[in-house]
PDB file of C-alpha atoms in Angstrom:
ATOM      1  CA  LEU K  13      70.467  -5.264  40.692  1.00  0.00           C
ATOM      2  CA  PRO K  14      70.109  -1.478  40.708  1.00  0.00           C
ATOM      3  CA  ALA K  15      66.688   0.030  40.164  1.00  0.00           C
ATOM      4  CA  GLY K  16      66.246   1.827  36.867  1.00  0.00           C
ATOM      5  CA  LEU K  17      68.604  -0.508  35.022  1.00  0.00           C
ATOM      6  CA  SER K  18      66.244  -0.841  32.052  1.00  0.00           C
ATOM      7  CA  GLN K  19      65.875   2.950  31.871  1.00  0.00           C
ATOM      8  CA  TRP K  20      69.584   3.618  31.946  1.00  0.00           C
ATOM      9  CA  PHE K  21      70.539   0.908  29.458  1.00  0.00           C
ATOM     10  CA  PRO K  22      67.474   0.093  27.322  1.00  0.00           C
ATOM     11  CA  ALA K  23      69.659  -1.377  24.544  1.00  0.00           C
ATOM     12  CA  LEU K  24      71.797  -3.551  26.857  1.00  0.00           C
ATOM     13  CA  GLU K  25      72.715  -6.849  25.157  1.00  0.00           C
ATOM     14  CA  VAL K  26      75.239  -8.483  27.511  1.00  0.00           C
ATOM     15  CA  LEU K  27      75.177  -8.361  31.321  1.00  0.00           C
ATOM     16  CA  ASP K  28      77.825  -9.997  33.511  1.00  0.00           C
ATOM     17  CA  VAL K  29      77.166  -9.941  37.269  1.00  0.00           C
ATOM     18  CA  SER K  30      79.324 -12.964  38.115  1.00  0.00           C
ATOM     19  CA  GLY K  31      81.071 -13.132  41.472  1.00  0.00           C
ATOM     20  CA  THR K  32      79.188 -10.217  42.994  1.00  0.00           C
ATOM     21  CA  GLY K  33      77.550 -12.106  45.871  1.00  0.00           C
ATOM     22  CA  LEU K  34      74.027 -11.705  44.512  1.00  0.00           C
ATOM     23  CA  SER K  35      71.289 -13.752  46.165  1.00  0.00           C
ATOM     24  CA  GLU K  36      68.556 -12.690  43.757  1.00  0.00           C
ATOM     25  CA  LEU K  37      68.084 -11.153  40.326  1.00  0.00           C
ATOM     26  CA  GLY K  38      65.566  -8.330  40.451  1.00  0.00           C
ATOM     27  CA  THR K  39      62.578  -7.608  38.281  1.00  0.00           C
ATOM     28  CA  GLU K  40      64.535  -4.872  36.499  1.00  0.00           C
ATOM     29  CA  LEU K  41      65.867  -7.587  34.218  1.00  0.00           C
ATOM     30  CA  LEU K  42      62.447  -8.358  32.812  1.00  0.00           C
ATOM     31  CA  ALA K  43      62.204  -5.059  30.956  1.00  0.00           C
ATOM     32  CA  LEU K  44      65.476  -5.434  29.025  1.00  0.00           C
ATOM     33  CA  PRO K  45      64.199  -6.270  25.522  1.00  0.00           C
ATOM     34  CA  CYS K  46      67.627  -6.552  23.882  1.00  0.00           C
ATOM     35  CA  LEU K  47      69.488  -8.606  26.499  1.00  0.00           C
ATOM     36  CA  HIS K  48      70.683 -11.849  24.885  1.00  0.00           C
ATOM     37  CA  THR K  49      73.489 -12.891  27.279  1.00  0.00           C
ATOM     38  CA  LEU K  50      73.215 -13.024  31.079  1.00  0.00           C
ATOM     39  CA  LEU K  51      76.166 -14.262  33.124  1.00  0.00           C
ATOM     40  CA  ALA K  52      75.501 -14.644  36.846  1.00  0.00           C
ATOM     41  CA  LYS K  53      77.871 -17.421  37.884  1.00  0.00           C
ATOM     42  CA  ASN K  54      79.608 -17.795  41.248  1.00  0.00           C
ATOM     43  CA  ASN K  55      77.007 -16.014  43.322  1.00  0.00           C
ATOM     44  CA  ARG K  56      74.572 -17.039  46.070  1.00  0.00           C
ATOM     45  CA  LEU K  57      71.531 -17.596  43.916  1.00  0.00           C
ATOM     46  CA  GLY K  58      69.307 -20.558  44.690  1.00  0.00           C
ATOM     47  CA  GLY K  59      66.881 -19.579  47.408  1.00  0.00           C
ATOM     48  CA  PRO K  60      63.208 -18.607  47.030  1.00  0.00           C
ATOM     49  CA  GLY K  61      62.856 -15.516  44.881  1.00  0.00           C
ATOM     50  CA  SER K  62      66.305 -15.831  43.313  1.00  0.00           C
ATOM     51  CA  LEU K  63      64.812 -15.351  39.875  1.00  0.00           C
ATOM     52  CA  PRO K  64      62.065 -12.866  39.024  1.00  0.00           C
ATOM     53  CA  LYS K  65      58.568 -14.220  38.395  1.00  0.00           C
ATOM     54  CA  GLY K  66      57.178 -14.130  34.882  1.00  0.00           C
ATOM     55  CA  LEU K  67      60.600 -14.604  33.323  1.00  0.00           C
ATOM     56  CA  GLY K  68      59.312 -16.551  30.334  1.00  0.00           C
ATOM     57  CA  GLN K  69      56.574 -14.063  29.492  1.00  0.00           C
ATOM     58  CA  ALA K  70      58.662 -10.881  29.833  1.00  0.00           C
ATOM     59  CA  PRO K  71      60.598  -9.185  26.979  1.00  0.00           C
ATOM     60  CA  LEU K  72      63.734 -10.789  28.434  1.00  0.00           C
ATOM     61  CA  GLY K  73      62.195 -14.219  27.966  1.00  0.00           C
ATOM     62  CA  ARG K  74      61.998 -13.625  24.229  1.00  0.00           C
ATOM     63  CA  SER K  75      65.458 -12.102  23.794  1.00  0.00           C
ATOM     64  CA  LEU K  76      67.665 -14.216  26.076  1.00  0.00           C
ATOM     65  CA  ARG K  77      69.910 -16.709  24.259  1.00  0.00           C
ATOM     66  CA  VAL K  78      72.729 -17.418  26.750  1.00  0.00           C
ATOM     67  CA  LEU K  79      72.258 -17.928  30.504  1.00  0.00           C
ATOM     68  CA  ASN K  80      75.059 -18.952  32.867  1.00  0.00           C
ATOM     69  CA  LEU K  81      74.097 -19.698  36.484  1.00  0.00           C
ATOM     70  CA  SER K  82      76.980 -22.029  37.316  1.00  0.00           C
ATOM     71  CA  GLY K  83      78.554 -21.937  40.751  1.00  0.00           C
ATOM     72  CA  ASN K  84      75.405 -21.026  42.660  1.00  0.00           C
ATOM     73  CA  ARG K  85      73.163 -22.849  45.156  1.00  0.00           C
ATOM     74  CA  PHE K  86      70.261 -24.173  43.120  1.00  0.00           C
ATOM     75  CA  SER K  87      68.966 -27.536  44.375  1.00  0.00           C
ATOM     76  CA  GLU K  88      66.648 -27.904  41.379  1.00  0.00           C
ATOM     77  CA  VAL K  89      66.419 -26.459  37.898  1.00  0.00           C
ATOM     78  CA  PRO K  90      64.344 -23.296  38.463  1.00  0.00           C
ATOM     79  CA  PRO K  91      60.896 -23.743  36.860  1.00  0.00           C
ATOM     80  CA  ALA K  92      61.088 -20.141  35.647  1.00  0.00           C
ATOM     81  CA  LEU K  93      63.901 -21.116  33.275  1.00  0.00           C
ATOM     82  CA  LEU K  94      61.751 -23.688  31.511  1.00  0.00           C
ATOM     83  CA  GLY K  95      59.757 -20.880  29.898  1.00  0.00           C
ATOM     84  CA  LEU K  96      62.783 -19.453  28.066  1.00  0.00           C
ATOM     85  CA  ARG K  97      61.871 -21.011  24.724  1.00  0.00           C
ATOM     86  CA  GLU K  98      64.517 -19.088  22.740  1.00  0.00           C
ATOM     87  CA  LEU K  99      67.406 -20.062  25.047  1.00  0.00           C
ATOM     88  CA  ARG K 100      70.320 -21.682  23.213  1.00  0.00           C
ATOM     89  CA  SER K 101      72.894 -22.076  25.981  1.00  0.00           C
ATOM     90  CA  LEU K 102      72.171 -22.972  29.611  1.00  0.00           C
ATOM     91  CA  SER K 103      74.848 -23.523  32.250  1.00  0.00           C
ATOM     92  CA  LEU K 104      73.978 -24.771  35.737  1.00  0.00           C
ATOM     93  CA  GLY K 105      77.235 -26.464  36.622  1.00  0.00           C
ATOM     94  CA  GLY K 106      78.562 -26.525  40.170  1.00  0.00           C
ATOM     95  CA  ASN K 107      75.187 -26.205  41.862  1.00  0.00           C
ATOM     96  CA  ARG K 108      73.310 -28.678  44.079  1.00  0.00           C
ATOM     97  CA  LEU K 109      71.025 -30.282  41.514  1.00  0.00           C
ATOM     98  CA  HIS K 110      69.867 -33.850  42.194  1.00  0.00           C
ATOM     99  CA  SER K 111      67.748 -34.330  39.095  1.00  0.00           C
ATOM    100  CA  ILE K 112      66.888 -33.002  35.649  1.00  0.00           C
ATOM    101  CA  PRO K 113      63.192 -32.233  35.262  1.00  0.00           C
ATOM    102  CA  PRO K 114      61.400 -33.885  32.321  1.00  0.00           C
ATOM    103  CA  GLU K 115      60.149 -30.398  31.428  1.00  0.00           C
ATOM    104  CA  ILE K 116      63.665 -29.640  30.152  1.00  0.00           C
ATOM    105  CA  GLN K 117      62.239 -30.752  26.807  1.00  0.00           C
ATOM    106  CA  GLU K 118      60.389 -27.432  26.609  1.00  0.00           C
ATOM    107  CA  LEU K 119      63.673 -25.643  25.819  1.00  0.00           C
ATOM    108  CA  ARG K 120      63.408 -26.619  22.156  1.00  0.00           C
ATOM    109  CA  SER K 121      66.066 -24.151  20.943  1.00  0.00           C
ATOM    110  CA  LEU K 122      68.756 -25.368  23.352  1.00  0.00           C
ATOM    111  CA  GLU K 123      72.107 -26.168  21.718  1.00  0.00           C
ATOM    112  CA  PHE K 124      74.429 -26.235  24.748  1.00  0.00           C
ATOM    113  CA  LEU K 125      73.542 -27.685  28.156  1.00  0.00           C
ATOM    114  CA  TYR K 126      76.080 -27.738  31.004  1.00  0.00           C
ATOM    115  CA  LEU K 127      75.057 -29.577  34.178  1.00  0.00           C
ATOM    116  CA  GLY K 128      78.447 -30.809  35.356  1.00  0.00           C
ATOM    117  CA  GLY K 129      79.506 -30.812  39.001  1.00  0.00           C
ATOM    118  CA  ASN K 130      76.131 -31.560  40.589  1.00  0.00           C
ATOM    119  CA  PHE K 131      74.547 -34.592  42.302  1.00  0.00           C
ATOM    120  CA  ILE K 132      72.421 -35.821  39.413  1.00  0.00           C
ATOM    121  CA  THR K 133      71.717 -39.561  39.550  1.00  0.00           C
ATOM    122  CA  SER K 134      69.694 -40.153  36.383  1.00  0.00           C
ATOM    123  CA  ILE K 135      68.919 -38.674  32.978  1.00  0.00           C
ATOM    124  CA  PRO K 136      65.279 -38.297  31.965  1.00  0.00           C
ATOM    125  CA  PRO K 137      64.417 -39.749  28.532  1.00  0.00           C
ATOM    126  CA  GLU K 138      62.724 -36.427  27.745  1.00  0.00           C
ATOM    127  CA  LEU K 139      66.161 -34.891  27.321  1.00  0.00           C
ATOM    128  CA  ALA K 140      66.215 -36.628  23.947  1.00  0.00           C
ATOM    129  CA  ASN K 141      63.445 -34.296  22.735  1.00  0.00           C
ATOM    130  CA  LEU K 142      65.831 -31.374  22.238  1.00  0.00           C
ATOM    131  CA  PRO K 143      66.319 -31.381  18.454  1.00  0.00           C
ATOM    132  CA  SER K 144      69.144 -28.816  18.326  1.00  0.00           C
ATOM    133  CA  LEU K 145      71.240 -30.009  21.280  1.00  0.00           C
ATOM    134  CA  SER K 146      74.862 -30.265  20.139  1.00  0.00           C
ATOM    135  CA  TYR K 147      76.851 -30.156  23.400  1.00  0.00           C
ATOM    136  CA  LEU K 148      75.744 -31.995  26.531  1.00  0.00           C
ATOM    137  CA  VAL K 149      77.943 -31.858  29.634  1.00  0.00           C
ATOM    138  CA  LEU K 150      76.954 -34.155  32.533  1.00  0.00           C
ATOM    139  CA  CYS K 151      80.391 -34.815  34.004  1.00  0.00           C
ATOM    140  CA  ASP K 152      81.138 -35.010  37.742  1.00  0.00           C
ATOM    141  CA  ASN K 153      77.734 -36.281  38.827  1.00  0.00           C
ATOM    142  CA  LYS K 154      76.423 -39.611  40.147  1.00  0.00           C
ATOM    143  CA  ILE K 155      74.813 -40.957  36.970  1.00  0.00           C
ATOM    144  CA  GLN K 156      74.643 -44.758  36.801  1.00  0.00           C
ATOM    145  CA  SER K 157      73.078 -45.362  33.390  1.00  0.00           C
ATOM    146  CA  ILE K 158      72.294 -43.657  30.101  1.00  0.00           C
ATOM    147  CA  PRO K 159      68.769 -43.920  28.671  1.00  0.00           C
ATOM    148  CA  PRO K 160      68.826 -45.380  25.148  1.00  0.00           C
ATOM    149  CA  GLN K 161      66.551 -42.545  24.049  1.00  0.00           C
ATOM    150  CA  LEU K 162      69.608 -40.252  23.935  1.00  0.00           C
ATOM    151  CA  ALA K 163      70.345 -41.859  20.573  1.00  0.00           C
ATOM    152  CA  GLN K 164      67.576 -39.588  19.229  1.00  0.00           C
ATOM    153  CA  LEU K 165      69.824 -36.535  19.739  1.00  0.00           C
ATOM    154  CA  HIS K 166      70.855 -36.505  16.099  1.00  0.00           C
ATOM    155  CA  SER K 167      72.564 -33.106  16.392  1.00  0.00           C
ATOM    156  CA  LEU K 168      74.765 -34.142  19.320  1.00  0.00           C
ATOM    157  CA  ARG K 169      78.472 -33.609  18.685  1.00  0.00           C
ATOM    158  CA  SER K 170      79.956 -33.713  22.184  1.00  0.00           C
ATOM    159  CA  LEU K 171      78.869 -35.793  25.172  1.00  0.00           C
ATOM    160  CA  SER K 172      80.787 -35.411  28.443  1.00  0.00           C
ATOM    161  CA  LEU K 173      80.093 -38.143  31.001  1.00  0.00           C
ATOM    162  CA  HIS K 174      83.399 -38.410  32.821  1.00  0.00           C
ATOM    163  CA  ASN K 175      83.543 -38.909  36.595  1.00  0.00           C
ATOM    164  CA  ASN K 176      80.173 -40.606  37.023  1.00  0.00           C
ATOM    165  CA  LEU K 177      79.145 -44.129  38.070  1.00  0.00           C
ATOM    166  CA  LEU K 178      78.651 -45.688  34.643  1.00  0.00           C
ATOM    167  CA  THR K 179      79.398 -49.381  34.131  1.00  0.00           C
ATOM    168  CA  TYR K 180      78.112 -49.661  30.562  1.00  0.00           C
ATOM    169  CA  LEU K 181      76.592 -47.717  27.692  1.00  0.00           C
ATOM    170  CA  PRO K 182      73.405 -48.568  25.821  1.00  0.00           C
ATOM    171  CA  ARG K 183      73.963 -50.144  22.435  1.00  0.00           C
ATOM    172  CA  GLU K 184      71.930 -47.345  20.857  1.00  0.00           C
ATOM    173  CA  ILE K 185      74.782 -44.908  21.528  1.00  0.00           C
ATOM    174  CA  LEU K 186      76.240 -46.051  18.199  1.00  0.00           C
ATOM    175  CA  ASN K 187      73.364 -44.293  16.439  1.00  0.00           C
ATOM    176  CA  LEU K 188      74.775 -40.872  17.352  1.00  0.00           C
ATOM    177  CA  VAL K 189      76.202 -40.475  13.885  1.00  0.00           C
ATOM    178  CA  HIS K 190      77.419 -36.894  14.372  1.00  0.00           C
ATOM    179  CA  LEU K 191      79.115 -37.507  17.716  1.00  0.00           C
ATOM    180  CA  GLU K 192      82.730 -36.355  17.588  1.00  0.00           C
ATOM    181  CA  GLU K 193      83.678 -36.385  21.264  1.00  0.00           C
ATOM    182  CA  LEU K 194      82.711 -38.820  24.010  1.00  0.00           C
ATOM    183  CA  SER K 195      84.334 -38.392  27.432  1.00  0.00           C
ATOM    184  CA  LEU K 196      84.066 -41.365  29.804  1.00  0.00           C
ATOM    185  CA  ARG K 197      87.146 -41.268  32.010  1.00  0.00           C
ATOM    186  CA  GLY K 198      86.674 -41.723  35.738  1.00  0.00           C
ATOM    187  CA  ASN K 199      83.759 -44.160  35.449  1.00  0.00           C
ATOM    188  CA  PRO K 200      83.785 -47.725  36.848  1.00  0.00           C
ATOM    189  CA  LEU K 201      83.429 -49.104  33.326  1.00  0.00           C
ATOM    190  CA  VAL K 202      83.851 -52.861  33.323  1.00  0.00           C
ATOM    191  CA  VAL K 203      87.177 -54.139  31.999  1.00  0.00           C
ATOM    192  CA  ARG K 204      86.198 -57.676  30.952  1.00  0.00           C
ATOM    193  CA  PHE K 205      83.254 -59.466  29.400  1.00  0.00           C
ATOM    194  CA  VAL K 206      80.342 -59.804  31.817  1.00  0.00           C
ATOM    195  CA  ARG K 207      77.170 -61.812  31.411  1.00  0.00           C
ATOM    196  CA  ASP K 208      74.088 -61.595  33.540  1.00  0.00           C
ATOM    197  CA  LEU K 209      73.068 -65.220  34.005  1.00  0.00           C
ATOM    198  CA  THR K 210      69.692 -64.422  35.511  1.00  0.00           C
ATOM    199  CA  TYR K 211      67.054 -65.221  32.939  1.00  0.00           C
ATOM    200  CA  ASN K 212      63.327 -65.340  33.474  1.00  0.00           C
ATOM    201  CA  PRO K 213      61.689 -68.037  31.298  1.00  0.00           C
ATOM    202  CA  PRO K 214      59.357 -66.630  28.635  1.00  0.00           C
ATOM    203  CA  SER K 215      55.638 -66.555  29.391  1.00  0.00           C
ATOM    204  CA  LEU K 216      53.218 -68.658  27.348  1.00  0.00           C
ATOM    205  CA  GLN K 217      52.193 -65.473  25.567  1.00  0.00           C
ATOM    206  CA  GLU K 218      55.787 -64.720  24.616  1.00  0.00           C
ATOM    207  CA  LEU K 219      56.430 -68.292  23.463  1.00  0.00           C
ATOM    208  CA  ALA K 220      53.365 -68.097  21.238  1.00  0.00           C
ATOM    209  CA  GLY K 221      54.423 -64.676  19.949  1.00  0.00           C
ATOM    210  CA  ARG K 222      57.926 -65.907  19.188  1.00  0.00           C
ATOM    211  CA  THR K 223      56.535 -68.830  17.228  1.00  0.00           C
ATOM    212  CA  ILE K 224      54.281 -66.591  15.158  1.00  0.00           C
ATOM    213  CA  LYS K 225      57.147 -64.229  14.342  1.00  0.00           C
ATOM    214  CA  THR K 226      59.901 -66.754  13.646  1.00  0.00           C
ATOM    215  CA  ARG K 227      57.666 -68.980  11.487  1.00  0.00           C
ATOM    216  CA  ASN K 228      55.999 -66.050   9.750  1.00  0.00           C
ATOM    217  CA  VAL K 229      52.523 -67.263  10.613  1.00  0.00           C
ATOM    218  CA  PRO K 230      50.145 -64.980   8.699  1.00  0.00           C
ATOM    219  CA  TYR K 231      47.515 -63.028  10.608  1.00  0.00           C
ATOM    220  CA  ALA K 232      45.338 -59.975  10.096  1.00  0.00           C
ATOM    221  CA  PRO K 233      44.280 -57.391  12.710  1.00  0.00           C
ATOM    222  CA  SER K 234      40.782 -58.836  12.508  1.00  0.00           C
ATOM    223  CA  ASP K 235      42.081 -62.271  13.579  1.00  0.00           C
ATOM    224  CA  LEU K 236      43.340 -61.215  17.014  1.00  0.00           C
ATOM    225  CA  PRO K 237      42.360 -58.855  19.835  1.00  0.00           C
ATOM    226  CA  GLU K 238      43.872 -55.392  19.519  1.00  0.00           C
ATOM    227  CA  ASN K 239      46.171 -55.867  22.524  1.00  0.00           C
ATOM    228  CA  LEU K 240      47.731 -59.008  20.983  1.00  0.00           C
ATOM    229  CA  VAL K 241      48.260 -57.306  17.635  1.00  0.00           C
ATOM    230  CA  ARG K 242      50.017 -54.488  19.470  1.00  0.00           C
ATOM    231  CA  TYR K 243      52.080 -57.016  21.463  1.00  0.00           C
ATOM    232  CA  LEU K 244      53.265 -58.775  18.293  1.00  0.00           C
ATOM    233  CA  SER K 245      54.407 -55.436  16.875  1.00  0.00           C
ATOM    234  CA  LEU K 246      56.815 -55.006  19.817  1.00  0.00           C
ATOM    235  CA  ALA K 247      59.019 -57.971  18.882  1.00  0.00           C
ATOM    236  CA  SER K 248      62.774 -57.249  18.926  1.00  0.00           C
ATOM    237  CA  ASN K 249      65.147 -59.136  16.678  1.00  0.00           C
ATOM    238  CA  CYS K 250      68.034 -60.995  18.269  1.00  0.00           C
ATOM    239  CA  PRO K 251      71.316 -59.254  17.279  1.00  0.00           C
ATOM    240  CA  ASN K 252      72.919 -62.605  16.471  1.00  0.00           C
ATOM    241  CA  PRO K 253      72.749 -62.774  12.649  1.00  0.00           C
ATOM    242  CA  LYS K 254      72.840 -66.580  12.784  1.00  0.00           C
ATOM    243  CA  CYS K 255      69.857 -66.776  15.125  1.00  0.00           C
ATOM    244  CA  GLY K 256      66.893 -65.100  13.488  1.00  0.00           C
ATOM    245  CA  GLY K 257      64.963 -65.283  16.758  1.00  0.00           C
ATOM    246  CA  VAL K 258      62.901 -62.604  18.454  1.00  0.00           C
ATOM    247  CA  TYR K 259      62.066 -61.640  22.022  1.00  0.00           C
ATOM    248  CA  PHE K 260      59.482 -59.480  23.775  1.00  0.00           C
ATOM    249  CA  ASP K 261      60.016 -59.197  27.532  1.00  0.00           C
ATOM    250  CA  SER K 262      62.295 -62.128  28.328  1.00  0.00           C
ATOM    251  CA  CYS K 263      65.857 -61.709  27.159  1.00  0.00           C
ATOM    252  CA  VAL K 264      69.458 -62.112  28.286  1.00  0.00           C
ATOM    253  CA  ARG K 265      71.148 -58.868  29.225  1.00  0.00           C
ATOM    254  CA  GLN K 266      74.916 -58.771  28.832  1.00  0.00           C
ATOM    255  CA  ILE K 267      77.744 -56.394  28.100  1.00  0.00           C
ATOM    256  CA  LYS K 268      79.592 -56.443  24.808  1.00  0.00           C
ATOM    257  CA  PHE K 269      82.818 -54.571  24.151  1.00  0.00           C
ATOM    258  CA  VAL K 270      83.355 -52.627  20.947  1.00  0.00           C
ATOM    259  CA  ASP K 271      86.823 -51.418  19.998  1.00  0.00           C
ATOM    260  CA  PHE K 272      87.306 -47.885  18.717  1.00  0.00           C
ATOM    261  CA  CYS K 273      90.256 -46.823  16.597  1.00  0.00           C
ATOM    262  CA  GLY K 274      92.081 -49.985  17.620  1.00  0.00           C
ATOM    263  CA  LYS K 275      92.746 -48.560  21.088  1.00  0.00           C
ATOM    264  CA  TYR K 276      89.666 -47.893  23.206  1.00  0.00           C
ATOM    265  CA  ARG K 277      87.069 -50.448  24.231  1.00  0.00           C
ATOM    266  CA  LEU K 278      83.549 -49.368  25.079  1.00  0.00           C
ATOM    267  CA  PRO K 279      81.154 -51.613  27.016  1.00  0.00           C
ATOM    268  CA  LEU K 280      77.757 -51.529  25.317  1.00  0.00           C
ATOM    269  CA  MET K 281      74.569 -53.063  26.677  1.00  0.00           C
ATOM    270  CA  HIS K 282      73.536 -56.035  24.528  1.00  0.00           C
ATOM    271  CA  TYR K 283      70.379 -58.193  24.522  1.00  0.00           C
ATOM    272  CA  LEU K 284      70.034 -61.796  23.325  1.00  0.00           C
ATOM    273  CA  CYS K 285      66.880 -63.835  22.934  1.00  0.00           C
ATOM    274  CA  SER K 286      68.082 -66.735  25.124  1.00  0.00           C
ATOM    275  CA  PRO K 287      71.077 -67.872  27.218  1.00  0.00           C
ATOM    276  CA  GLU K 288      72.085 -70.306  24.486  1.00  0.00           C
ATOM    277  CA  CYS K 289      72.225 -67.626  21.834  1.00  0.00           C
ATOM    278  CA  SER K 290      75.692 -66.106  21.845  1.00  0.00           C
ATOM    279  CA  SER K 291      76.413 -63.684  19.053  1.00  0.00           C
ATOM    280  CA  PRO K 292      79.698 -63.661  17.113  1.00  0.00           C
ATOM    281  CA  CYS K 293      80.561 -60.323  18.642  1.00  0.00           C
ATOM    282  CA  SER K 294      80.184 -61.346  22.276  1.00  0.00           C
ATOM    283  CA  SER K 295      81.887 -64.427  23.684  1.00  0.00           C
ATOM    284  CA  ALA K 296      79.959 -64.671  26.914  1.00  0.00           C
ATOM    285  CA  SER K 297      81.855 -67.635  28.308  1.00  0.00           C
ATOM    286  CA  GLN K 298      85.274 -66.174  27.551  1.00  0.00           C
ATOM    287  CA  SER K 299      87.112 -63.312  29.099  1.00  0.00           C
ATOM    288  CA  SER K 300      88.849 -60.652  27.025  1.00  0.00           C
ATOM    289  CA  THR K 301      90.631 -62.793  24.418  1.00  0.00           C
ATOM    290  CA  SER K 302      92.099 -62.122  21.023  1.00  0.00           C
ATOM    291  CA  GLN K 303      89.268 -64.118  19.449  1.00  0.00           C
ATOM    292  CA  SER K 304      86.575 -61.942  21.008  1.00  0.00           C
ATOM    293  CA  GLU K 305      88.418 -58.823  19.917  1.00  0.00           C
ATOM    294  CA  SER K 306      88.575 -60.123  16.375  1.00  0.00           C
ATOM    295  CA  ASP K 307      84.886 -60.978  16.436  1.00  0.00           C
ATOM    296  CA  SER K 308      83.929 -57.393  17.206  1.00  0.00           C
ATOM    297  CA  GLU K 309      86.258 -55.938  14.589  1.00  0.00           C
ATOM    298  CA  ASP K 310      83.678 -55.401  11.854  1.00  0.00           C
ATOM    299  CA  GLU K 311      81.185 -53.579  14.041  1.00  0.00           C
ATOM    300  CA  ALA K 312      83.974 -51.636  15.706  1.00  0.00           C
ATOM    301  CA  SER K 313      85.211 -50.343  12.364  1.00  0.00           C
ATOM    302  CA  VAL K 314      81.731 -49.049  11.549  1.00  0.00           C
ATOM    303  CA  ALA K 315      81.370 -47.413  14.954  1.00  0.00           C
ATOM    304  CA  ALA K 316      84.838 -45.903  14.712  1.00  0.00           C
ATOM    305  CA  ARG K 317      83.870 -44.038  11.577  1.00  0.00           C
ATOM    306  CA  ARG K 318      80.901 -42.563  13.453  1.00  0.00           C
ATOM    307  CA  MET K 319      82.889 -41.279  16.379  1.00  0.00           C
ATOM    308  CA  GLN K 320      85.990 -39.334  15.445  1.00  0.00           C
ATOM    309  CA  LYS K 321      87.275 -38.904  18.929  1.00  0.00           C
ATOM    310  CA  VAL K 322      86.695 -40.984  22.063  1.00  0.00           C
ATOM    311  CA  LEU K 323      88.198 -39.679  25.273  1.00  0.00           C
ATOM    312  CA  LEU K 324      88.608 -42.357  27.896  1.00  0.00           C
ATOM    313  CA  GLY K 325      91.960 -41.584  29.382  1.00  0.00           C
TER     314      GLY K 325
END
């Protein structure tokens, strides 16, 4: 960038240097107190010194709202960006990213995050700590699973996950009550009911805990060691309404399909308290039959109202 930029244009609000072959953004940027949009896509940024030091503490760090660095050569999310606390839109698509740092949660004002077209293999649970995130684009990566914590993104309206390596979605995804668009095409999503038959028998501690919970055995914190009281508080209810059982660590993991809008079928991760406990909505011993589709109808109708548009094709 030319020297004296801040002197020539002290009131500059939007700067577009896309496609100019830049390999670094100079320190001149730091002194632009009014700059709220910086577009620097399709360049050669990504090496050491690509971004000026002290970005988060400079006047620019307080004014910048939109930053587009897509189509560059970053192999990691630059730590300097994590200090831009007022940033609302961040685009790093088409780079060489292999991971998302947990520190992404520091960008508390972020509403739009584009990380498509990278080599990302997993999503950190900390991503769920972005209270204003409305649009999350993670398409064209190598993601194999979705952390259930993403259900905490209550502002999320659009989630793009197409062209990844997903085989199922966590059941908690149904809690995204404001989600309007979910893109899943190009994933190896399973096409029939699958059940994981591996099941580790419960420990003696879990058997005792299950008995206390299912029989409502009364106890007070003074009756048990603190670690056991905490353990009993971690009991999860079996989703089978006819079961009433609980589990702690030992459970059956399977995939249940939920129909949306009478057309699309989403595979959701489902947990049961034992191999013998099959819920009405998941016929584990049957393949995709009309009975199993009917069984999931009630829950599907609820989920369909929560998601207005599901893009799978």
